[in-house]
Amino acid sequence: MSDPVKRSTFYGRRQGRPLRKKATELVETVLPKIQITLGDPENIVPYKLDEMFGRSGQETWLEIGFGGGEHLAWQAEHNPDVNLIGAEYFINGVASLLGHLDDNGAENVRIYRGDVRDMMPFLPKNSLSKVFILFPDPWHKARHNKRRIVQIETLDLLADLLVDDGELRMATDDMGYLQWMLERTVPHPLFSWQAESKNDWNQRTEDWPKTRYEEKALNKGLKPGYLRFKRLPRT
């Protein structure tokens, strides 16, 4: 799959180790049923989310780069009345999420496999209640910082997609990236940092389960940062 627009990528390799038999079966049989496909980028028609999920009136949440899918699957299981969209480029992560959904029986997830920035123009404005960006690739080298998903341009797009008072959650175990996130989101005119104390950045809320990457970070003695922002009401 090639990007419609030439630009820096925020993801690395597309596939890791070969998929096991069960994972391959899920990718071949289940993924086509819940996979989101792109429309014509030259004539963008927003998705009808009610039709996509086969029901109406539900909130819609988006997770960008869901990794192994632990967080997204947990949210789907514990919020059956919410529609969830997950975007991930890494096929092994997609297969892992499908395995979690197969285990917990959640049917309220749709998957976009690719660069989320290609899909975002097709999402209706003012349609997302929550967006998650959890432990994205930090792209440590300065010359690669432009590949980070958290950019002013991305925040502008998310502000258009989020409903008034909608929530943006971000997390990272890289303190340089945490500072990067804060430097771009705190001054943003359409977001408000929901920090209730000076230590709020290092605490997860009860409805924020750990991810596999977070477990690895904690086992290494790292202290992840957790950020919650609200989309300010439109005037």
Coordinates of C-alpha atoms in Angstrom, one line a residue:
M1 CA 0.0 0.0 0.0
S2 CA 1.5 3.3 -1.0
D3 CA 0.8 6.6 0.6
P4 CA -1.4 8.9 -1.5
V5 CA 0.7 11.8 -0.4
K6 CA 4.5 11.8 -0.2
R7 CA 5.6 12.6 3.3
S8 CA 7.5 11.4 6.3
T9 CA 6.2 8.1 7.9
F10 CA 5.7 7.8 11.6
Y11 CA 5.9 4.0 11.6
G12 CA 8.8 1.6 11.0
R13 CA 8.7 -1.9 9.5
R14 CA 5.4 -3.2 8.3
Q15 CA 5.8 -6.9 9.4
G16 CA 8.0 -8.7 11.9
R17 CA 8.2 -12.5 12.5
P18 CA 5.9 -14.7 10.4
L19 CA 2.4 -15.1 11.7
R20 CA 1.3 -18.3 13.3
K21 CA -1.4 -20.4 11.8
K22 CA -4.2 -19.1 14.0
A23 CA -3.2 -15.5 13.5
T24 CA -3.0 -16.1 9.7
E25 CA -6.5 -17.5 9.8
L26 CA -7.9 -14.5 11.6
V27 CA -6.2 -12.1 9.2
E28 CA -7.6 -14.0 6.2
T29 CA -11.1 -14.6 7.6
V30 CA -12.0 -12.0 10.2
L31 CA -10.0 -8.9 9.1
P32 CA -11.9 -8.5 5.8
K33 CA -15.2 -8.3 7.7
I34 CA -14.1 -5.4 9.9
Q35 CA -11.5 -3.7 7.9
I36 CA -12.0 -0.1 6.8
T37 CA -11.1 0.8 3.3
L38 CA -10.3 4.2 1.8
G39 CA -12.5 6.0 -0.6
D40 CA -11.4 8.2 -3.4
P41 CA -8.9 10.7 -2.0
E42 CA -9.7 13.1 -4.9
N43 CA -13.4 13.0 -4.0
I44 CA -13.6 12.5 -0.2
V45 CA -17.0 11.4 1.1
P46 CA -17.1 11.1 4.9
Y47 CA -17.8 7.6 6.3
K48 CA -21.3 7.0 7.7
L49 CA -20.3 5.6 11.0
D50 CA -23.7 4.3 11.8
E51 CA -23.6 2.2 8.7
M52 CA -20.0 1.1 9.4
F53 CA -20.9 -0.3 12.8
G54 CA -24.4 -1.3 12.0
R55 CA -26.0 0.7 14.8
S56 CA -26.7 4.3 15.6
G57 CA -26.3 6.8 18.4
Q58 CA -23.1 5.4 19.9
E59 CA -19.9 7.3 20.7
T60 CA -16.9 6.6 18.5
W61 CA -13.3 6.3 19.8
L62 CA -10.1 6.1 17.8
E63 CA -6.8 4.5 18.7
I64 CA -3.8 5.5 16.6
G65 CA -1.1 2.9 16.4
F66 CA -2.7 0.2 18.7
G67 CA 0.4 -1.9 18.9
G68 CA -0.5 -5.4 20.2
G69 CA -4.1 -4.4 20.6
E70 CA -4.3 -5.0 24.4
H71 CA -5.7 -1.5 25.2
L72 CA -8.1 -1.4 22.3
A73 CA -9.5 -4.9 23.0
W74 CA -9.9 -4.0 26.7
Q75 CA -11.8 -0.8 25.9
A76 CA -14.0 -2.7 23.4
E77 CA -14.9 -5.4 26.0
H78 CA -15.5 -2.9 28.8
N79 CA -17.4 -0.4 26.6
P80 CA -19.7 -2.5 24.4
D81 CA -21.9 0.6 23.7
V82 CA -19.0 2.4 22.1
N83 CA -17.8 2.1 18.5
L84 CA -14.0 1.8 18.3
I85 CA -11.7 2.3 15.4
G86 CA -8.1 1.2 15.5
A87 CA -5.4 2.3 13.0
E88 CA -2.2 0.2 12.8
Y89 CA 0.3 -0.3 10.0
F90 CA 2.1 -3.3 11.6
I91 CA 0.4 -6.6 10.4
N92 CA 1.6 -8.5 13.5
G93 CA -0.1 -5.9 15.7
V94 CA -3.3 -6.3 13.7
A95 CA -3.1 -10.1 14.0
S96 CA -2.6 -9.7 17.8
L97 CA -5.6 -7.4 18.1
L98 CA -7.7 -9.9 16.2
G99 CA -6.6 -12.6 18.6
H100 CA -7.7 -10.5 21.6
L101 CA -11.1 -9.8 20.0
D102 CA -11.5 -13.5 19.3
D103 CA -10.8 -14.2 23.0
N104 CA -13.2 -11.6 24.5
G105 CA -15.9 -11.7 21.8
A106 CA -16.0 -7.9 21.3
E107 CA -17.7 -7.0 18.0
N108 CA -17.6 -3.2 18.2
V109 CA -14.1 -2.7 16.6
R110 CA -13.2 -1.7 13.1
I111 CA -9.6 -1.7 11.8
Y112 CA -7.8 0.5 9.4
R113 CA -4.5 -1.0 8.3
G114 CA -2.3 1.8 7.1
D115 CA -1.3 5.4 7.8
V116 CA -4.0 6.9 9.9
R117 CA -3.5 10.3 8.2
D118 CA -4.9 8.8 5.0
M119 CA -8.1 7.7 6.8
M120 CA -8.6 10.9 8.9
P121 CA -10.0 13.0 6.1
F122 CA -12.8 10.4 5.6
L123 CA -13.9 10.6 9.3
P124 CA -16.8 13.0 9.9
K125 CA -15.8 16.2 11.7
N126 CA -17.0 16.5 15.2
S127 CA -17.5 12.7 15.4
L128 CA -14.9 11.3 17.9
S129 CA -15.4 11.3 21.7
K130 CA -11.9 10.0 22.5
V131 CA -8.6 9.6 20.7
F132 CA -5.7 7.5 22.1
I133 CA -2.0 7.8 21.1
L134 CA -0.3 5.4 23.4
F135 CA 3.5 4.7 23.3
P136 CA 4.1 5.8 19.7
D137 CA 7.5 5.3 18.2
P138 CA 9.6 8.1 19.7
W139 CA 12.0 8.4 16.8
H140 CA 14.9 9.3 19.0
K141 CA 17.3 10.8 16.5
A142 CA 16.7 14.6 15.9
R143 CA 16.7 14.2 12.2
H144 CA 13.8 11.7 12.6
N145 CA 11.6 13.9 14.9
K146 CA 9.5 14.9 11.9
R147 CA 8.3 11.3 11.8
R148 CA 6.6 11.6 15.2
I149 CA 2.9 11.3 15.0
V150 CA 2.4 14.1 17.5
Q151 CA 2.7 17.2 15.4
I152 CA 0.9 20.5 15.3
E153 CA -0.7 19.4 12.0
T154 CA -2.0 16.2 13.6
L155 CA -3.4 18.0 16.6
D156 CA -5.2 20.4 14.2
L157 CA -6.8 17.5 12.4
L158 CA -7.8 15.8 15.7
A159 CA -9.3 19.0 17.0
D160 CA -11.6 19.0 13.9
L161 CA -12.6 15.3 14.5
L162 CA -13.2 15.5 18.3
V163 CA -16.5 16.6 19.7
D164 CA -16.6 19.4 22.2
D165 CA -15.0 18.3 25.5
G166 CA -13.8 15.2 23.7
E167 CA -10.7 13.6 25.2
L168 CA -7.2 13.1 23.7
R169 CA -5.0 10.6 25.7
M170 CA -1.3 10.2 25.1
A171 CA 1.4 8.2 26.8
T172 CA 5.1 7.6 26.3
D173 CA 8.0 6.1 28.2
D174 CA 10.5 8.5 26.5
M175 CA 10.9 11.7 28.5
G176 CA 12.1 13.6 25.4
Y177 CA 8.9 12.7 23.6
L178 CA 6.8 13.5 26.7
Q179 CA 8.3 17.0 26.6
W180 CA 7.7 17.2 22.8
M181 CA 4.0 16.3 23.4
L182 CA 3.6 18.9 26.1
E183 CA 5.3 21.6 24.1
R184 CA 2.9 21.1 21.2
T185 CA -0.3 20.3 23.0
V186 CA -0.3 22.6 26.0
P187 CA -0.1 25.8 23.9
H188 CA -2.6 24.5 21.3
P189 CA -5.6 26.9 21.4
L190 CA -8.1 24.0 21.0
F191 CA -6.9 21.7 23.8
S192 CA -6.8 22.0 27.6
W193 CA -4.5 19.8 29.7
Q194 CA -6.5 17.9 32.3
A195 CA -3.8 17.8 35.0
E196 CA -5.2 18.0 38.5
S197 CA -1.8 18.0 40.2
K198 CA 1.9 18.3 39.5
N199 CA 2.1 14.5 39.6
D200 CA -0.9 13.9 37.4
W201 CA 1.3 13.1 34.4
N202 CA 2.7 9.8 35.9
Q203 CA -0.7 8.3 36.9
R204 CA -3.1 6.3 34.8
T205 CA -6.9 6.5 35.4
E206 CA -8.8 3.3 36.2
D207 CA -10.2 3.1 32.7
W208 CA -6.7 3.1 31.2
P209 CA -5.3 -0.5 31.1
K210 CA -1.6 -1.2 30.6
T211 CA -0.2 -2.1 27.2
R212 CA 2.5 -4.7 26.4
Y213 CA 4.9 -1.8 25.6
E214 CA 4.1 -0.2 28.9
E215 CA 4.8 -3.4 30.8
K216 CA 8.2 -3.6 29.1
A217 CA 9.0 0.0 30.1
L218 CA 8.0 -0.6 33.7
N219 CA 10.1 -3.7 33.8
K220 CA 13.1 -1.6 32.7
G221 CA 12.5 0.8 35.5
L222 CA 11.1 3.5 33.3
K223 CA 8.4 5.8 34.4
P224 CA 5.9 6.5 31.6
G225 CA 4.0 9.7 31.3
Y226 CA 0.2 9.8 30.9
L227 CA -1.4 12.9 29.4
R228 CA -5.1 13.8 29.1
F229 CA -6.4 16.7 27.1
K230 CA -9.9 18.0 26.4
R231 CA -11.0 19.5 23.2
L232 CA -12.2 23.0 24.1
P233 CA -15.8 23.8 23.1
R234 CA -16.4 25.4 19.7
T235 CA -17.5 29.0 19.7

